[in-house]
PDB file of C-alpha atoms in Angstrom:
ATOM      1  CA  UNK Q   1     179.492  94.467  63.616  1.00 49.00           C
ATOM      2  CA  UNK Q   2     180.599  90.897  64.237  1.00 56.00           C
ATOM      3  CA  UNK Q   3     177.746  90.213  66.677  1.00 54.00           C
ATOM      4  CA  UNK Q   4     174.162  91.203  65.891  1.00 53.00           C
ATOM      5  CA  UNK Q   5     172.563  93.782  68.149  1.00 50.00           C
ATOM      6  CA  UNK Q   6     169.900  92.511  70.519  1.00 49.00           C
ATOM      7  CA  UNK Q   7     167.830  95.486  69.378  1.00 49.00           C
ATOM      8  CA  UNK Q   8     167.597  93.784  65.979  1.00 46.00           C
ATOM      9  CA  UNK Q   9     165.575  91.025  67.636  1.00 45.00           C
ATOM     10  CA  UNK Q  10     163.314  93.369  69.563  1.00 48.00           C
ATOM     11  CA  UNK Q  11     159.911  91.734  69.914  1.00 45.00           C
ATOM     12  CA  UNK Q  12     158.218  94.991  70.835  1.00 51.00           C
ATOM     13  CA  UNK Q  13     155.707  95.675  68.004  1.00 53.00           C
ATOM     14  CA  UNK Q  14     155.964  99.426  68.572  1.00 55.00           C
ATOM     15  CA  UNK Q  15     159.738  99.311  68.144  1.00 53.00           C
ATOM     16  CA  UNK Q  16     159.475  97.468  64.823  1.00 50.00           C
ATOM     17  CA  UNK Q  17     156.622  99.655  63.581  1.00 55.00           C
ATOM     18  CA  UNK Q  18     158.320 102.951  64.429  1.00 56.00           C
ATOM     19  CA  UNK Q  19     161.793 101.838  63.365  1.00 58.00           C
ATOM     20  CA  UNK Q  20     163.448 103.187  66.525  1.00 61.00           C
ATOM     21  CA  UNK Q  21     165.247 101.682  69.498  1.00 60.00           C
ATOM     22  CA  UNK Q  22     163.067 101.361  72.600  1.00 68.00           C
ATOM     23  CA  UNK Q  23     165.417  99.219  74.680  1.00 77.00           C
ATOM     24  CA  UNK Q  24     169.169  98.932  75.173  1.00 80.00           C
ATOM     25  CA  UNK Q  25     170.823  96.922  72.402  1.00 83.00           C
ATOM     26  CA  UNK Q  26     174.272  95.349  72.523  1.00 85.00           C
ATOM     27  CA  UNK Q  27     176.662  94.452  69.709  1.00 87.00           C
ATOM     28  CA  UNK Q  28     180.414  94.163  69.281  1.00 88.00           C
ATOM     29  CA  UNK Q  29     183.287  94.254  66.829  1.00 89.00           C
ATOM     30  CA  UNK Q  30     186.986  93.406  67.143  1.00 91.00           C
ATOM     31  CA  UNK Q  31     190.011  95.343  65.877  1.00 91.00           C
ATOM     32  CA  UNK Q  32     193.773  94.919  66.068  1.00 91.00           C
ATOM     33  CA  UNK Q  33     195.102  96.008  69.448  1.00 91.00           C
ATOM     34  CA  UNK Q  34     196.006  99.734  69.196  1.00 90.00           C
ATOM     35  CA  UNK Q  35     199.730 100.437  69.458  1.00 88.00           C
ATOM     36  CA  UNK Q  36     199.250 103.524  71.626  1.00 88.00           C
ATOM     37  CA  UNK Q  37     197.716 101.336  74.336  1.00 87.00           C
ATOM     38  CA  UNK Q  38     200.811  99.142  74.395  1.00 81.00           C
ATOM     39  CA  UNK Q  39     203.002 102.214  74.740  1.00 77.00           C
ATOM     40  CA  UNK Q  40     200.907 103.840  77.473  1.00 71.00           C
ATOM     41  CA  UNK Q  41     200.017 100.740  79.459  1.00 61.00           C
ATOM     42  CA  UNK Q  42     203.156  98.655  79.222  1.00 60.00           C
ATOM     43  CA  UNK Q  43     203.394  95.326  77.433  1.00 62.00           C
ATOM     44  CA  UNK Q  44     199.825  94.170  76.908  1.00 68.00           C
ATOM     45  CA  UNK Q  45     199.380  90.426  76.205  1.00 76.00           C
ATOM     46  CA  UNK Q  46     196.629  90.986  73.630  1.00 82.00           C
ATOM     47  CA  UNK Q  47     196.457  90.863  69.849  1.00 88.00           C
ATOM     48  CA  UNK Q  48     192.956  92.291  69.510  1.00 90.00           C
ATOM     49  CA  UNK Q  49     190.560  94.692  71.200  1.00 90.00           C
ATOM     50  CA  UNK Q  50     186.804  94.204  71.403  1.00 90.00           C
ATOM     51  CA  UNK Q  51     184.456  97.175  71.318  1.00 92.00           C
ATOM     52  CA  UNK Q  52     181.087  96.556  72.938  1.00 89.00           C
ATOM     53  CA  UNK Q  53     178.473  98.976  71.630  1.00 90.00           C
ATOM     54  CA  UNK Q  54     175.544  99.926  73.858  1.00 88.00           C
ATOM     55  CA  UNK Q  55     172.761 101.164  71.586  1.00 88.00           C
ATOM     56  CA  UNK Q  56     170.648 103.639  73.567  1.00 86.00           C
ATOM     57  CA  UNK Q  57     167.310 105.099  72.435  1.00 81.00           C
ATOM     58  CA  UNK Q  58     167.549 108.595  71.023  1.00 71.00           C
ATOM     59  CA  UNK Q  59     164.057 109.833  71.835  1.00 72.00           C
ATOM     60  CA  UNK Q  60     163.647 112.254  74.729  1.00 67.00           C
ATOM     61  CA  UNK Q  61     160.707 110.273  76.158  1.00 72.00           C
ATOM     62  CA  UNK Q  62     163.025 107.307  76.814  1.00 79.00           C
ATOM     63  CA  UNK Q  63     165.489 109.255  78.950  1.00 78.00           C
ATOM     64  CA  UNK Q  64     165.506 106.673  81.775  1.00 81.00           C
ATOM     65  CA  UNK Q  65     166.729 103.992  79.377  1.00 81.00           C
ATOM     66  CA  UNK Q  66     169.409 106.377  78.077  1.00 82.00           C
ATOM     67  CA  UNK Q  67     170.621 106.999  81.638  1.00 82.00           C
ATOM     68  CA  UNK Q  68     170.833 103.243  82.217  1.00 82.00           C
ATOM     69  CA  UNK Q  69     173.046 102.817  79.159  1.00 83.00           C
ATOM     70  CA  UNK Q  70     175.239 105.806  80.007  1.00 84.00           C
ATOM     71  CA  UNK Q  71     176.202 104.302  83.362  1.00 82.00           C
ATOM     72  CA  UNK Q  72     178.026 101.340  81.805  1.00 86.00           C
ATOM     73  CA  UNK Q  73     180.151 102.935  79.062  1.00 89.00           C
ATOM     74  CA  UNK Q  74     183.753 104.173  78.861  1.00 92.00           C
ATOM     75  CA  UNK Q  75     183.403 106.242  75.674  1.00 95.00           C
ATOM     76  CA  UNK Q  76     180.326 107.987  74.306  1.00 95.00           C
ATOM     77  CA  UNK Q  77     179.306 108.109  70.642  1.00 95.00           C
ATOM     78  CA  UNK Q  78     176.821 110.933  70.064  1.00 95.00           C
ATOM     79  CA  UNK Q  79     174.953 110.338  66.798  1.00 94.00           C
ATOM     80  CA  UNK Q  80     173.490 113.484  65.240  1.00 95.00           C
ATOM     81  CA  UNK Q  81     171.197 113.541  62.203  1.00 95.00           C
ATOM     82  CA  UNK Q  82     173.082 115.936  59.928  1.00 96.00           C
ATOM     83  CA  UNK Q  83     169.805 117.031  58.303  1.00 94.00           C
ATOM     84  CA  UNK Q  84     167.874 117.750  61.529  1.00 94.00           C
ATOM     85  CA  UNK Q  85     170.867 118.904  63.565  1.00 93.00           C
ATOM     86  CA  UNK Q  86     170.848 119.365  67.331  1.00 91.00           C
ATOM     87  CA  UNK Q  87     167.519 118.338  68.890  1.00 90.00           C
ATOM     88  CA  UNK Q  88     166.109 118.184  72.419  1.00 87.00           C
ATOM     89  CA  UNK Q  89     167.418 114.671  73.021  1.00 86.00           C
ATOM     90  CA  UNK Q  90     170.862 115.730  71.767  1.00 90.00           C
ATOM     91  CA  UNK Q  91     171.179 118.258  74.579  1.00 89.00           C
ATOM     92  CA  UNK Q  92     169.879 115.759  77.137  1.00 89.00           C
ATOM     93  CA  UNK Q  93     172.350 113.091  76.020  1.00 89.00           C
ATOM     94  CA  UNK Q  94     175.186 115.630  76.228  1.00 92.00           C
ATOM     95  CA  UNK Q  95     174.244 116.472  79.803  1.00 91.00           C
ATOM     96  CA  UNK Q  96     174.135 112.802  80.778  1.00 91.00           C
ATOM     97  CA  UNK Q  97     177.442 112.199  79.006  1.00 91.00           C
ATOM     98  CA  UNK Q  98     179.140 114.988  80.929  1.00 93.00           C
ATOM     99  CA  UNK Q  99     178.131 113.340  84.188  1.00 90.00           C
ATOM    100  CA  UNK Q 100     179.035 109.771  83.290  1.00 89.00           C
ATOM    101  CA  UNK Q 101     181.662 109.584  80.556  1.00 91.00           C
ATOM    102  CA  UNK Q 102     185.174 111.068  80.132  1.00 92.00           C
ATOM    103  CA  UNK Q 103     185.388 110.925  76.321  1.00 94.00           C
ATOM    104  CA  UNK Q 104     183.093 111.376  73.339  1.00 96.00           C
ATOM    105  CA  UNK Q 105     183.051 111.069  69.553  1.00 97.00           C
ATOM    106  CA  UNK Q 106     180.361 112.893  67.542  1.00 97.00           C
ATOM    107  CA  UNK Q 107     179.017 111.099  64.471  1.00 97.00           C
ATOM    108  CA  UNK Q 108     177.141 113.090  61.825  1.00 97.00           C
ATOM    109  CA  UNK Q 109     174.866 110.490  60.264  1.00 95.00           C
ATOM    110  CA  UNK Q 110     172.671 110.429  57.123  1.00 95.00           C
ATOM    111  CA  UNK Q 111     175.107 112.519  55.071  1.00 96.00           C
ATOM    112  CA  UNK Q 112     173.833 110.737  51.950  1.00 95.00           C
ATOM    113  CA  UNK Q 113     170.568 112.693  52.282  1.00 94.00           C
ATOM    114  CA  UNK Q 114     172.364 115.991  51.677  1.00 95.00           C
ATOM    115  CA  UNK Q 115     172.531 117.322  48.082  1.00 94.00           C
ATOM    116  CA  UNK Q 116     175.864 116.174  46.650  1.00 93.00           C
ATOM    117  CA  UNK Q 117     176.836 119.696  45.535  1.00 95.00           C
ATOM    118  CA  UNK Q 118     176.251 121.111  49.037  1.00 94.00           C
ATOM    119  CA  UNK Q 119     177.215 118.083  51.126  1.00 96.00           C
ATOM    120  CA  UNK Q 120     180.709 119.091  52.206  1.00 96.00           C
ATOM    121  CA  UNK Q 121     179.743 122.657  53.094  1.00 96.00           C
ATOM    122  CA  UNK Q 122     176.735 121.407  55.106  1.00 96.00           C
ATOM    123  CA  UNK Q 123     178.957 118.967  57.013  1.00 97.00           C
ATOM    124  CA  UNK Q 124     181.490 121.711  57.770  1.00 97.00           C
ATOM    125  CA  UNK Q 125     178.725 124.069  58.915  1.00 96.00           C
ATOM    126  CA  UNK Q 126     177.237 121.458  61.266  1.00 96.00           C
ATOM    127  CA  UNK Q 127     180.696 120.566  62.589  1.00 97.00           C
ATOM    128  CA  UNK Q 128     181.381 124.220  63.465  1.00 96.00           C
ATOM    129  CA  UNK Q 129     177.984 124.494  65.145  1.00 95.00           C
ATOM    130  CA  UNK Q 130     178.688 121.409  67.248  1.00 95.00           C
ATOM    131  CA  UNK Q 131     182.123 122.662  68.292  1.00 95.00           C
ATOM    132  CA  UNK Q 132     180.487 125.943  69.322  1.00 95.00           C
ATOM    133  CA  UNK Q 133     177.910 124.036  71.368  1.00 94.00           C
ATOM    134  CA  UNK Q 134     180.583 121.919  73.046  1.00 95.00           C
ATOM    135  CA  UNK Q 135     183.137 124.656  73.768  1.00 94.00           C
ATOM    136  CA  UNK Q 136     182.052 125.035  77.414  1.00 93.00           C
ATOM    137  CA  UNK Q 137     181.776 121.302  78.120  1.00 94.00           C
ATOM    138  CA  UNK Q 138     184.315 118.589  78.917  1.00 94.00           C
ATOM    139  CA  UNK Q 139     183.976 117.492  75.270  1.00 96.00           C
ATOM    140  CA  UNK Q 140     185.129 120.776  73.704  1.00 92.00           C
ATOM    141  CA  UNK Q 141     187.933 119.127  71.705  1.00 90.00           C
ATOM    142  CA  UNK Q 142     186.122 115.926  70.770  1.00 96.00           C
ATOM    143  CA  UNK Q 143     186.406 114.708  67.158  1.00 97.00           C
ATOM    144  CA  UNK Q 144     183.499 114.901  64.713  1.00 98.00           C
ATOM    145  CA  UNK Q 145     183.165 112.455  61.823  1.00 97.00           C
ATOM    146  CA  UNK Q 146     180.598 112.190  59.006  1.00 97.00           C
ATOM    147  CA  UNK Q 147     179.035 108.876  57.950  1.00 96.00           C
ATOM    148  CA  UNK Q 148     176.054 107.368  56.169  1.00 93.00           C
ATOM    149  CA  UNK Q 149     175.352 104.214  58.170  1.00 89.00           C
ATOM    150  CA  UNK Q 150     172.395 103.197  55.997  1.00 86.00           C
ATOM    151  CA  UNK Q 151     172.528 104.994  52.619  1.00 88.00           C
ATOM    152  CA  UNK Q 152     169.039 105.547  51.245  1.00 82.00           C
ATOM    153  CA  UNK Q 153     167.319 105.101  54.601  1.00 78.00           C
ATOM    154  CA  UNK Q 154     165.919 102.060  56.455  1.00 73.00           C
ATOM    155  CA  UNK Q 155     163.945 100.827  53.439  1.00 75.00           C
ATOM    156  CA  UNK Q 156     166.909 100.876  51.046  1.00 77.00           C
ATOM    157  CA  UNK Q 157     168.425  97.655  49.721  1.00 76.00           C
ATOM    158  CA  UNK Q 158     171.144  96.080  51.868  1.00 74.00           C
ATOM    159  CA  UNK Q 159     173.463  96.103  48.854  1.00 74.00           C
ATOM    160  CA  UNK Q 160     174.301  99.740  49.626  1.00 80.00           C
ATOM    161  CA  UNK Q 161     177.605  99.889  51.503  1.00 86.00           C
ATOM    162  CA  UNK Q 162     177.820 102.141  54.596  1.00 88.00           C
ATOM    163  CA  UNK Q 163     179.871 105.278  54.023  1.00 92.00           C
ATOM    164  CA  UNK Q 164     182.541 106.394  56.487  1.00 93.00           C
ATOM    165  CA  UNK Q 165     182.153 103.482  58.921  1.00 92.00           C
ATOM    166  CA  UNK Q 166     185.730 102.141  58.455  1.00 92.00           C
ATOM    167  CA  UNK Q 167     187.026 105.658  59.216  1.00 95.00           C
ATOM    168  CA  UNK Q 168     184.825 105.744  62.316  1.00 95.00           C
ATOM    169  CA  UNK Q 169     186.285 102.439  63.515  1.00 94.00           C
ATOM    170  CA  UNK Q 170     189.809 103.796  63.085  1.00 95.00           C
ATOM    171  CA  UNK Q 171     188.853 106.937  64.995  1.00 96.00           C
ATOM    172  CA  UNK Q 172     187.470 104.845  67.851  1.00 95.00           C
ATOM    173  CA  UNK Q 173     190.748 102.920  67.992  1.00 94.00           C
ATOM    174  CA  UNK Q 174     192.641 106.198  68.392  1.00 95.00           C
ATOM    175  CA  UNK Q 175     190.279 107.375  71.136  1.00 95.00           C
ATOM    176  CA  UNK Q 176     190.545 104.242  73.262  1.00 93.00           C
ATOM    177  CA  UNK Q 177     192.277 104.292  76.641  1.00 91.00           C
ATOM    178  CA  UNK Q 178     192.866 101.838  79.477  1.00 85.00           C
ATOM    179  CA  UNK Q 179     190.138 102.452  82.081  1.00 86.00           C
ATOM    180  CA  UNK Q 180     190.900 101.543  85.676  1.00 84.00           C
ATOM    181  CA  UNK Q 181     189.475  98.167  86.656  1.00 83.00           C
ATOM    182  CA  UNK Q 182     189.325  96.660  90.138  1.00 81.00           C
ATOM    183  CA  UNK Q 183     188.341  92.971  90.478  1.00 84.00           C
ATOM    184  CA  UNK Q 184     188.235  93.257  94.262  1.00 86.00           C
ATOM    185  CA  UNK Q 185     185.252  94.073  96.422  1.00 86.00           C
ATOM    186  CA  UNK Q 186     181.680  92.828  96.545  1.00 91.00           C
ATOM    187  CA  UNK Q 187     180.039  92.002  93.233  1.00 92.00           C
ATOM    188  CA  UNK Q 188     177.731  94.677  91.824  1.00 92.00           C
ATOM    189  CA  UNK Q 189     176.204  93.992  88.421  1.00 92.00           C
ATOM    190  CA  UNK Q 190     173.777  96.101  86.393  1.00 88.00           C
ATOM    191  CA  UNK Q 191     171.298  93.678  84.795  1.00 89.00           C
ATOM    192  CA  UNK Q 192     169.750  94.727  81.484  1.00 85.00           C
ATOM    193  CA  UNK Q 193     167.959  91.545  80.388  1.00 86.00           C
ATOM    194  CA  UNK Q 194     166.601  88.466  82.170  1.00 90.00           C
ATOM    195  CA  UNK Q 195     165.060  85.385  80.548  1.00 90.00           C
ATOM    196  CA  UNK Q 196     164.787  81.601  80.917  1.00 92.00           C
ATOM    197  CA  UNK Q 197     166.169  78.884  78.655  1.00 90.00           C
ATOM    198  CA  UNK Q 198     164.696  75.402  78.977  1.00 90.00           C
ATOM    199  CA  UNK Q 199     167.260  73.038  80.459  1.00 86.00           C
ATOM    200  CA  UNK Q 200     169.649  75.869  81.299  1.00 84.00           C
ATOM    201  CA  UNK Q 201     167.785  77.893  83.885  1.00 89.00           C
ATOM    202  CA  UNK Q 202     167.614  81.653  84.303  1.00 91.00           C
ATOM    203  CA  UNK Q 203     169.957  83.836  82.252  1.00 93.00           C
ATOM    204  CA  UNK Q 204     170.978  87.340  83.317  1.00 92.00           C
ATOM    205  CA  UNK Q 205     172.833  89.668  80.961  1.00 91.00           C
ATOM    206  CA  UNK Q 206     174.502  92.825  82.146  1.00 90.00           C
ATOM    207  CA  UNK Q 207     177.641  94.736  83.053  1.00 90.00           C
ATOM    208  CA  UNK Q 208     179.769  94.296  86.166  1.00 92.00           C
ATOM    209  CA  UNK Q 209     180.165  97.657  87.895  1.00 89.00           C
ATOM    210  CA  UNK Q 210     182.253  96.367  90.801  1.00 90.00           C
ATOM    211  CA  UNK Q 211     184.113  93.192  91.732  1.00 93.00           C
ATOM    212  CA  UNK Q 212     184.221  89.967  89.735  1.00 94.00           C
ATOM    213  CA  UNK Q 213     182.523  86.588  89.348  1.00 95.00           C
ATOM    214  CA  UNK Q 214     183.416  83.076  88.232  1.00 95.00           C
ATOM    215  CA  UNK Q 215     181.714  79.793  87.426  1.00 96.00           C
ATOM    216  CA  UNK Q 216     180.490  78.029  90.605  1.00 96.00           C
ATOM    217  CA  UNK Q 217     180.418  81.286  92.593  1.00 96.00           C
ATOM    218  CA  UNK Q 218     177.299  81.996  94.647  1.00 96.00           C
ATOM    219  CA  UNK Q 219     175.678  85.381  94.055  1.00 95.00           C
ATOM    220  CA  UNK Q 220     172.895  87.246  95.798  1.00 95.00           C
ATOM    221  CA  UNK Q 221     169.965  88.891  94.028  1.00 92.00           C
ATOM    222  CA  UNK Q 222     168.797  91.396  96.676  1.00 91.00           C
ATOM    223  CA  UNK Q 223     165.540  92.412  95.020  1.00 89.00           C
ATOM    224  CA  UNK Q 224     164.381  88.757  95.079  1.00 89.00           C
ATOM    225  CA  UNK Q 225     166.102  87.945  98.392  1.00 92.00           C
ATOM    226  CA  UNK Q 226     167.661  84.790  96.920  1.00 93.00           C
ATOM    227  CA  UNK Q 227     171.150  83.384  96.359  1.00 95.00           C
ATOM    228  CA  UNK Q 228     172.024  81.364  93.268  1.00 94.00           C
ATOM    229  CA  UNK Q 229     175.034  79.430  91.975  1.00 95.00           C
ATOM    230  CA  UNK Q 230     176.598  80.501  88.661  1.00 95.00           C
ATOM    231  CA  UNK Q 231     176.439  77.549  86.232  1.00 95.00           C
ATOM    232  CA  UNK Q 232     178.185  79.195  83.287  1.00 95.00           C
ATOM    233  CA  UNK Q 233     179.424  82.547  81.992  1.00 95.00           C
ATOM    234  CA  UNK Q 234     179.434  83.783  78.397  1.00 93.00           C
ATOM    235  CA  UNK Q 235     180.665  86.917  76.667  1.00 89.00           C
ATOM    236  CA  UNK Q 236     178.832  87.425  73.370  1.00 86.00           C
ATOM    237  CA  UNK Q 237     177.997  83.707  73.151  1.00 86.00           C
ATOM    238  CA  UNK Q 238     181.575  82.604  73.888  1.00 90.00           C
ATOM    239  CA  UNK Q 239     182.090  80.594  77.101  1.00 94.00           C
ATOM    240  CA  UNK Q 240     184.480  82.175  79.621  1.00 93.00           C
ATOM    241  CA  UNK Q 241     185.548  81.109  83.108  1.00 94.00           C
ATOM    242  CA  UNK Q 242     184.664  84.422  84.735  1.00 93.00           C
ATOM    243  CA  UNK Q 243     184.197  88.155  84.371  1.00 93.00           C
ATOM    244  CA  UNK Q 244     185.252  91.323  86.165  1.00 91.00           C
ATOM    245  CA  UNK Q 245     184.409  95.021  86.369  1.00 88.00           C
ATOM    246  CA  UNK Q 246     183.810  96.536  82.937  1.00 77.00           C
TER     247      UNK Q 246
END
């Protein structure tokens, strides 16, 4: 991605030791603006489209964090270990996705761990199993794609190129749609991180669920019973004048 995930800088010793995500992580990448969005949504004044990825934990014990991430997405990517297949957390994530998200893409990861002479047949078998599992859900016709995001595993050299990721990016472009956004109404923002920067003050990161905000606006933080003035707004480290729902 073009912006490093916050999960990569996780200071939680347990997260680093276990090699799993314990908190929500955010990253992004930019692609050329999809032509089908221009055709369906009229003349769009954009040359590029930014995907913001919300990296949710996969472990069943962290279900509350998964629910928090699911509430702020427009498209769900369900990552399945092709070797282990459908697990407890897979079913839980599917249930949450059905309640919160209209579209989904299934990614079969770690395909490099399959024997090369049986790889394609194993991928096809898992794909059929997933389609069978999804046939009675809102995701029954969702696409399934195979990748190897980190060939050789987490300890492998970084010289190994990911397999299938460019195809995944193209698939995501095809699956994009124009979600309805409404900048009106009272501001409601889901905050995922809060920290202080010397000389700058308190920084909140999150997703606007309703309304909009701009520099110099005054916002209320109900849980603290305080109102504060917005000094600046950034989107992935780039200054912007404001932000709206989504």
